[in-house]
């Protein structure tokens, strides 16, 4: 079958004619769902296909089912701005509840009609002569590999979707139960089992308190150091601001009241989200919030580990608080001092058939090993190569320093857009809000491609470099500049690759008005470099051509407010004052 080509707009089309455009989005998580809602709403003449490897929407929130899974951003913030949910059960609600929220929203907006589940993205290649992306997909049901084509390629896979077993000698020789938290076996029952948990990041901090009450004994291998925060975001609720509570339940009466009074719930969301947005200052070295949070974190850890102070001495990092994202860890520290948990501050030499041998040679036998070792966040694309202009590999371009203009547009990749690309995650704020803003930015770009008869648009190299310099400039003053292991860096002292250079609301303001001068373009009218306004078409708009009402603008007029003026003069000084003088005075005002 012949490879399709992009469809240019006719020269005699109305100026507002949107040429047919096909978009392929990879991923049906929170960002892919946004594509399925906002793209059809705002982009005319659109053909949209969303591919996802799973059999349901939700992405990481559908895939991660380990006990205790939740989001470290309050649920009242971790939701779409257009879809408030007054029925969250907790301030930090369970992962299944979050997953159900995404399913409900996808169902409400009929997103699934665009999704092809059970399909794995394999590669992408830009075809310059066709002005199309060639996307290679594998259908999982029968391993059929096929190609699909589009004008615009959107990658909405995020950076928490590629897990791997840790590199530990003998791991696969273990005869007991071996589990990775990112691929949790929901049939596993930890009751009365000897369990080893390897890892001490955000996942382990949630998992350990969730299963410790059931297990017979837990060996917890914690090779490194980490700050575990006090209540943190819970202080956004004034009812909990002075407490040491890390999470709390919303009574059914409160949820019912919010459901009946959306305005009251919106006010509560304002309160919580505003607090979360301000949390950015925790990362500013020397700020009052940074000093207060650092002091509170250290004091909280020392107090909660007082029963076994040696654990505090091991866990306490040499780097400052907030060098890496600080985990809230409800009840995690309290679990570390329980008698049924052995805190093992050592590396692992090897896994035997029946247990784990640490670097000192001690072997501890267990029934189950759980690897809470996170994801590959290096942004390497070895398994899913992407080739852009002139066949250049994005993986090669990102070999030393991954970067994308405004975190959305990678270099030399025409008509390609990323959700949560390099420097696309929030250091403070909600990823969902940032994805919404990125989505609107993409829509503006796609509509420009349609309207102006563009074959392609891609960021100028100078624009990508300028954004990366701004990233470095911002983070130089932050706690992230210190040396520590951080998922958002490739190396402990490397460049910040994960977080946006500012707050989530800073990103919103930045992306609200695209700097289209930072892009370079090719058009379907490149034959004459001086004739680049042919997209103005036949001098009419579509409504005129189709004989429809052309005055819709009258229904959306932004009526300017009238400046306040004193139109009634003071009372006359005497009854003899000339009334005409008063009228003249008013007219001159």
XYZ file of C-alpha atoms in Angstrom:
589
model
C 0.000 0.000 0.000
C 1.306 3.440 -0.895
C 2.334 5.634 2.008
C -0.167 8.484 2.426
C 0.896 12.107 2.156
C -0.233 15.128 4.101
C -3.194 16.997 2.662
C -2.518 20.692 1.952
C -5.289 23.266 2.097
C -6.728 24.469 -1.235
C -5.614 27.962 -2.242
C -9.185 29.113 -2.754
C -10.396 27.911 0.625
C -11.850 30.316 3.211
C -9.255 31.806 5.541
C -10.599 29.872 8.541
C -10.612 26.529 6.713
C -8.839 23.838 8.738
C -7.096 21.344 6.506
C -7.598 17.664 7.408
C -5.100 16.592 10.015
C -4.381 13.246 11.621
C -2.872 12.989 15.083
C -1.484 9.837 16.671
C -1.028 9.896 20.423
C 0.917 7.206 22.281
C -0.436 6.563 25.751
C -3.894 6.715 27.364
C -2.907 7.885 30.815
C -3.875 11.233 32.259
C -2.319 13.128 29.303
C -3.677 10.808 26.624
C -7.143 11.192 28.119
C -6.692 14.959 27.820
C -5.903 14.523 24.129
C -9.103 12.532 23.720
C -11.110 15.334 25.347
C -9.521 18.617 24.262
C -8.197 17.806 20.779
C -11.639 16.919 19.301
C -13.168 19.860 21.169
C -10.769 22.470 19.798
C -9.334 21.084 16.535
C -11.534 20.952 13.432
C -11.285 18.311 10.731
C -9.358 16.031 13.092
C -8.682 12.326 12.884
C -7.331 11.123 16.227
C -5.952 7.717 17.200
C -4.599 6.914 20.660
C -2.557 3.726 21.105
C -1.995 2.159 24.519
C -0.426 -1.117 25.585
C -2.928 -1.667 28.409
C -6.559 -2.749 28.247
C -7.816 0.271 30.177
C -7.088 3.988 30.548
C -5.099 5.494 33.404
C -1.487 4.743 32.531
C 0.706 4.510 35.621
C -2.375 4.715 37.845
C -3.872 1.679 36.150
C -0.623 -0.266 36.166
C 0.548 0.384 39.735
C -1.496 -1.710 42.130
C 0.893 -2.369 44.987
C -0.476 -1.980 48.537
C -0.349 1.591 49.777
C 0.016 3.210 46.359
C -1.108 6.823 46.306
C -0.034 10.202 44.956
C 2.145 12.531 47.023
C 0.058 15.480 45.778
C -3.335 15.961 47.493
C -6.220 14.423 45.571
C -8.007 17.781 45.521
C -5.116 19.063 43.404
C -4.338 15.900 41.439
C -7.434 16.148 39.243
C -8.416 17.951 36.082
C -9.346 21.610 36.479
C -12.577 20.964 34.564
C -13.581 17.838 36.499
C -13.710 18.448 40.238
C -14.371 15.358 42.325
C -15.890 16.241 45.704
C -15.955 12.588 46.733
C -12.270 11.858 47.419
C -12.177 9.538 50.430
C -8.862 10.877 51.748
C -6.698 13.955 51.470
C -4.227 11.595 49.727
C -6.580 9.019 48.234
C -5.638 5.412 47.366
C -4.281 4.619 43.925
C -7.334 2.593 42.897
C -9.519 5.613 43.617
C -7.279 7.758 41.411
C -7.416 5.110 38.693
C -11.208 5.019 38.912
C -11.323 8.810 38.589
C -9.507 8.608 35.255
C -11.814 5.826 34.065
C -14.838 7.898 35.019
C -13.587 10.973 33.169
C -12.730 8.934 30.056
C -16.218 7.432 30.149
C -17.919 10.800 30.673
C -16.203 12.360 27.646
C -16.375 9.225 25.453
C -12.599 9.110 25.061
C -12.366 5.383 24.446
C -13.751 5.688 20.934
C -10.342 7.094 19.947
C -8.268 4.473 21.791
C -6.855 1.219 20.467
C -5.938 -0.774 23.537
C -3.437 -3.635 23.539
C -1.042 -1.952 21.116
C 2.638 -1.319 21.825
C 4.544 1.594 20.310
C 7.746 0.356 18.645
C 9.238 3.294 16.705
C 8.553 6.500 14.778
C 10.154 8.023 11.689
C 9.532 11.385 9.995
C 9.014 11.079 6.231
C 10.095 14.411 4.800
C 8.764 13.836 1.289
C 5.316 12.931 2.641
C 5.291 15.399 5.565
C 4.088 12.488 7.690
C 5.169 10.486 10.701
C 5.422 6.736 10.154
C 4.520 5.058 13.439
C 5.328 1.368 13.937
C 2.911 -0.439 16.253
C 2.620 -4.023 17.488
C -0.801 -5.490 18.234
C -0.339 -7.558 21.381
C -3.115 -10.056 20.707
C -1.221 -11.663 17.824
C 2.125 -9.767 17.728
C 1.185 -8.267 14.359
C 3.504 -5.360 13.525
C 2.038 -2.656 11.298
C 2.566 0.982 10.377
C 0.252 3.922 10.814
C 0.745 7.461 9.534
C -0.058 10.912 10.859
C 0.613 14.611 10.402
C 1.264 15.177 14.099
C 2.871 12.778 16.563
C 2.149 13.174 20.303
C 3.947 11.122 22.925
C 2.021 10.936 26.195
C 3.842 8.091 27.901
C 5.378 10.169 30.690
C 8.496 9.022 32.516
C 7.093 6.406 34.908
C 6.212 3.618 32.508
C 9.408 1.623 31.992
C 10.371 -0.563 34.916
C 13.172 -3.099 35.138
C 14.560 -5.529 37.658
C 17.480 -4.135 39.666
C 20.907 -5.417 38.686
C 21.500 -7.802 41.590
C 23.499 -10.977 41.097
C 21.382 -14.112 41.298
C 18.060 -12.291 41.510
C 16.334 -14.547 38.994
C 17.631 -17.669 40.768
C 15.463 -16.995 43.799
C 13.059 -19.904 44.364
C 10.536 -17.948 46.414
C 8.122 -15.257 45.270
C 9.797 -12.398 43.354
C 7.739 -9.224 42.784
C 8.387 -5.781 41.342
C 6.077 -3.091 42.696
C 5.482 -1.733 39.173
C 4.200 -5.162 38.114
C 2.399 -6.153 41.275
C 0.824 -9.600 41.569
C -2.586 -8.796 43.023
C -3.022 -12.448 44.064
C -0.046 -12.222 46.440
C -0.937 -12.402 50.136
C 1.881 -11.261 52.451
C 0.196 -12.669 55.559
C 2.632 -14.558 57.843
C 5.414 -14.453 55.245
C 9.061 -13.488 55.665
C 9.420 -10.592 53.229
C 12.412 -8.604 52.000
C 11.801 -5.120 50.594
C 14.616 -3.733 48.461
C 14.592 0.019 47.865
C 13.801 3.129 49.869
C 12.217 5.555 47.411
C 8.654 6.835 47.251
C 7.259 3.375 46.439
C 8.914 1.642 49.397
C 7.834 4.459 51.688
C 4.215 3.660 50.786
C 4.524 -0.132 50.594
C 6.257 -0.859 53.920
C 3.504 0.552 56.188
C 0.830 -1.091 54.040
C 2.050 -4.682 54.427
C 4.115 -4.686 57.632
C 1.106 -5.494 59.865
C 0.447 -8.691 57.864
C 3.932 -10.133 57.417
C 5.685 -12.448 59.863
C 8.896 -10.426 59.496
C 10.333 -7.866 57.099
C 13.958 -7.296 56.056
C 14.215 -3.791 54.655
C 17.363 -3.101 52.630
C 18.176 0.615 52.655
C 21.576 1.235 51.162
C 21.307 5.002 50.784
C 19.960 8.023 52.596
C 16.728 9.970 52.331
C 14.783 12.760 53.963
C 11.256 11.755 54.965
C 9.073 14.805 55.456
C 6.584 15.647 58.191
C 2.935 16.336 57.379
C 3.816 18.626 54.453
C 0.850 19.346 52.203
C -1.632 18.305 54.910
C -1.023 21.740 56.416
C -3.036 23.128 53.482
C -6.110 22.131 55.479
C -6.249 24.502 58.487
C -7.928 21.771 60.544
C -4.695 19.740 60.343
C -2.088 22.515 60.107
C -0.792 22.096 63.665
C -0.911 18.294 63.740
C 1.544 15.526 62.890
C -1.094 13.779 60.766
C 0.162 12.718 57.331
C -3.171 11.838 55.779
C -6.784 11.929 56.866
C -10.188 10.619 55.886
C -12.974 12.843 54.569
C -16.202 11.808 56.334
C -19.111 10.924 54.090
C -21.033 13.914 55.484
C -18.310 16.280 54.305
C -18.201 14.717 50.855
C -21.974 14.875 50.494
C -21.920 18.539 51.511
C -19.289 19.319 48.885
C -21.256 17.402 46.236
C -24.317 19.507 47.000
C -22.365 22.759 47.066
C -19.826 22.835 44.182
C -18.935 26.430 45.028
C -17.879 25.453 48.546
C -15.799 22.577 47.170
C -14.148 24.882 44.649
C -13.227 27.240 47.495
C -11.651 24.306 49.353
C -9.729 23.328 46.237
C -8.513 26.912 45.853
C -7.211 26.762 49.415
C -5.373 23.467 49.027
C -4.027 24.108 45.529
C -2.764 27.576 46.423
C -0.778 26.051 49.292
C 0.675 23.391 47.014
C 1.681 26.006 44.438
C 3.546 27.995 47.099
C 5.563 24.921 48.078
C 8.028 25.817 45.336
C 9.803 28.047 47.861
C 10.871 24.950 49.803
C 13.443 24.417 47.036
C 14.843 27.956 47.130
C 18.049 27.859 49.136
C 17.881 30.273 52.047
C 14.182 31.111 51.750
C 12.140 31.225 54.955
C 10.059 28.252 53.778
C 13.225 26.298 52.932
C 14.679 26.942 56.394
C 11.449 26.127 58.209
C 10.769 22.958 56.210
C 14.360 21.733 56.587
C 14.218 22.228 60.349
C 10.799 20.587 60.652
C 11.857 17.601 58.536
C 14.983 16.859 60.546
C 13.194 17.275 63.871
C 10.316 15.093 62.715
C 12.645 12.296 61.617
C 14.625 12.392 64.867
C 11.446 12.316 66.950
C 9.787 9.494 65.024
C 12.977 7.379 65.051
C 13.883 8.110 68.693
C 13.397 4.461 69.659
C 16.273 3.482 67.331
C 18.419 6.595 66.808
C 20.982 4.621 64.814
C 18.431 4.402 61.991
C 18.127 8.183 61.962
C 21.908 8.521 61.801
C 22.022 6.228 58.781
C 19.053 7.731 56.977
C 20.051 11.363 57.549
C 21.558 12.542 54.263
C 24.663 14.664 53.902
C 22.823 16.734 51.289
C 20.175 19.353 52.170
C 16.480 18.677 52.540
C 14.720 18.840 49.147
C 17.828 18.038 47.078
C 15.539 15.312 45.794
C 11.760 15.195 45.998
C 10.907 14.588 49.655
C 8.534 11.705 50.358
C 5.753 12.327 52.907
C 5.837 8.708 54.158
C 2.813 8.295 56.464
C 3.858 5.825 59.194
C 6.990 4.779 57.314
C 9.449 5.965 59.945
C 7.303 4.494 62.718
C 7.501 1.125 60.934
C 11.298 1.232 60.819
C 11.494 1.045 64.627
C 9.073 -1.853 65.004
C 10.507 -5.152 66.244
C 9.165 -7.175 63.302
C 11.214 -5.085 60.835
C 14.969 -5.459 60.412
C 16.480 -2.272 59.032
C 19.510 -3.306 56.968
C 21.654 -0.313 55.954
C 23.815 -2.301 53.562
C 24.120 -3.178 49.928
C 23.299 -6.605 48.524
C 26.045 -8.911 47.336
C 23.757 -11.499 45.791
C 20.438 -13.267 45.957
C 20.512 -16.966 46.769
C 17.831 -19.554 46.063
C 16.369 -18.951 49.514
C 17.270 -15.398 50.500
C 19.615 -12.422 50.299
C 23.284 -12.117 51.151
C 24.393 -8.604 52.086
C 27.836 -7.126 51.339
C 29.133 -8.326 54.717
C 28.262 -11.917 53.856
C 25.232 -12.340 56.123
C 22.484 -14.434 54.530
C 18.874 -13.834 55.524
C 16.315 -16.314 54.263
C 12.929 -15.029 53.110
C 9.796 -16.289 51.395
C 9.309 -13.224 49.195
C 11.520 -10.513 47.695
C 9.825 -7.279 46.703
C 11.798 -4.875 44.522
C 10.578 -1.331 45.154
C 13.233 0.063 42.855
C 11.221 2.429 40.695
C 11.462 3.188 36.991
C 13.961 4.012 34.284
C 13.691 7.811 34.104
C 16.819 8.362 31.992
C 14.727 9.357 28.919
C 16.716 6.896 26.797
C 14.825 5.569 23.779
C 16.838 2.472 22.944
C 13.761 0.236 22.755
C 11.525 2.772 21.000
C 13.695 4.763 18.570
C 12.408 8.000 17.063
C 13.964 9.428 13.891
C 13.295 13.010 12.893
C 14.478 15.435 10.207
C 17.157 13.948 7.939
C 16.853 10.668 9.833
C 18.464 11.983 13.014
C 17.885 9.825 16.091
C 16.319 11.544 19.085
C 18.181 9.127 21.340
C 21.470 10.319 19.853
C 20.460 13.948 20.227
C 19.629 13.235 23.866
C 22.679 11.099 24.538
C 24.470 13.720 26.604
C 21.761 16.223 27.516
C 18.064 15.554 26.840
C 16.208 18.747 26.088
C 13.024 19.996 24.472
C 11.772 23.515 23.888
C 9.378 24.364 26.732
C 9.668 20.641 27.610
C 7.203 19.960 24.760
C 9.020 20.234 21.417
C 12.191 18.152 20.964
C 14.868 19.383 18.544
C 14.801 18.314 14.878
C 11.503 16.477 15.370
C 8.932 18.139 13.066
C 5.312 18.152 14.248
C 6.176 16.201 17.391
C 4.982 17.109 20.876
C 5.706 15.617 24.291
C 3.738 15.472 27.492
C 6.009 15.570 30.566
C 9.111 15.744 28.400
C 12.523 16.838 29.681
C 11.927 19.439 32.406
C 8.191 18.866 32.114
C 7.284 17.690 35.629
C 6.404 20.005 38.513
C 8.833 20.596 41.344
C 5.792 22.132 43.049
C 2.217 21.723 41.886
C 0.206 19.171 39.963
C 1.392 17.238 36.929
C -2.209 17.218 35.711
C -2.386 21.002 35.621
C 0.893 21.105 33.694
C -0.371 18.517 31.219
C -3.512 20.578 30.679
C -1.378 23.631 29.855
C 0.868 21.595 27.559
C -2.245 20.235 25.836
C -3.557 23.736 25.118
C -0.115 24.720 23.791
C -0.110 21.745 21.419
C -3.605 22.629 20.219
C -2.473 26.160 19.317
C 0.445 24.731 17.360
C -1.696 22.183 15.519
C -4.263 24.830 14.589
C -1.448 26.985 13.244
C -0.254 24.045 11.127
C -3.780 23.653 9.745
C -4.554 27.326 9.184
C -1.264 28.433 7.646
C -0.833 25.455 5.321
C 2.333 24.277 7.082
C 4.050 21.037 6.234
C 5.964 21.146 9.482
C 7.096 23.181 12.450
C 9.974 22.461 14.774
C 11.795 24.510 17.401
C 14.910 26.369 16.410
C 18.072 24.902 17.891
C 18.758 28.285 19.454
C 15.347 28.183 21.171
C 15.975 24.709 22.622
C 19.375 25.836 23.890
C 17.938 29.049 25.338
C 15.330 27.061 27.269
C 18.013 24.737 28.631
C 20.070 27.732 29.751
C 17.020 29.075 31.567
C 16.605 25.679 33.236
C 20.209 25.761 34.456
C 19.902 29.372 35.604
C 16.796 28.648 37.651
C 18.016 25.473 39.317
C 21.396 26.960 40.214
C 19.655 28.758 43.100
C 17.690 25.718 44.226
C 18.253 22.732 46.494
C 18.273 20.540 43.378
C 21.723 21.940 42.541
C 23.312 19.935 45.349
C 24.765 16.484 44.695
C 22.356 13.628 45.422
C 20.721 10.718 43.656
C 17.556 12.072 42.072
C 15.233 10.445 39.537
C 15.141 13.809 37.743
C 18.889 13.678 36.999
C 20.922 11.112 35.121
C 23.785 11.440 37.605
C 23.966 12.708 41.180
C 25.666 15.945 40.144
C 24.191 16.178 36.646
C 21.793 18.641 35.031
C 18.191 18.796 36.131
C 16.202 16.909 33.485
C 12.920 16.220 35.217
C 11.470 19.401 36.648
C 10.151 22.581 35.083
C 12.198 25.696 35.949
C 9.503 27.151 38.165
C 6.148 26.278 39.657
C 3.213 24.689 37.857
C 1.478 28.063 37.686
C 4.663 29.577 36.250
C 4.450 27.009 33.461
C 0.804 27.950 32.922
C 1.700 31.609 32.482
C 4.703 30.811 30.278
C 2.786 28.613 27.830
C -0.310 30.789 27.617
C 1.111 32.815 24.703
C 3.325 30.685 22.393
C 6.399 32.382 20.964
C 5.912 31.157 17.416
C 9.017 33.085 16.373
C 11.014 30.386 18.197
C 10.073 27.848 15.507
C 11.142 27.224 11.964
C 8.612 26.180 9.369
C 8.163 24.571 5.995
C 4.981 25.165 4.015
C 3.194 23.634 1.063
C 3.978 26.874 -0.760
C 7.766 26.708 -0.401
C 8.165 27.093 -4.172
C 8.039 30.864 -3.759
C 9.662 32.153 -0.598
C 8.045 35.556 -1.065
C 4.530 34.160 -1.413
C 3.856 32.884 2.094
C 0.362 34.284 2.715
C -1.602 32.080 0.320
C -3.389 30.613 3.347
C -5.502 33.810 3.389
C -7.463 32.028 0.688
C -10.465 33.355 -1.209
C -11.184 36.404 0.951
C -14.109 34.825 2.801
C -14.775 32.791 5.939
C -16.444 29.369 5.929
C -19.777 30.691 7.197
C -20.015 33.001 4.195
C -19.176 30.238 1.729
C -21.756 27.906 3.300
C -24.434 30.582 3.561
C -24.566 30.445 7.349
C -24.789 33.295 9.839
C -21.475 35.139 9.796
C -22.051 37.301 12.864
C -21.327 34.797 15.628
C -18.780 37.218 17.020
C -21.657 39.350 18.327
C -22.512 36.600 20.824
C -19.025 36.509 22.330
C -18.264 40.209 22.664
C -15.967 41.095 25.557
C -17.689 44.278 26.678
C -15.159 46.587 28.328
C -16.062 47.933 31.777
C -16.961 51.613 31.924
C -14.502 53.571 34.074
C -16.262 54.948 37.141
C -16.979 58.664 37.064
C -18.899 61.005 39.323
C -21.741 62.019 37.016
C -23.833 63.810 39.635
C -22.306 67.178 40.575
C -22.348 68.463 44.115
C -25.388 70.484 45.154
C -25.382 74.073 43.843
C -23.770 76.593 46.168
C -27.009 78.536 46.041
C -30.397 78.156 44.485
C -29.415 80.960 42.162
C -26.657 78.898 40.413
C -27.295 78.680 36.720
C -28.657 75.195 35.922
C -27.039 75.356 32.507
C -23.635 75.756 34.117
C -24.256 72.560 36.055
C -25.209 70.670 32.889
C -22.127 71.985 31.105
C -19.897 70.855 33.985
C -21.286 67.314 33.792
C -20.804 67.185 30.017
C -17.166 68.148 30.319
C -16.360 65.402 32.829
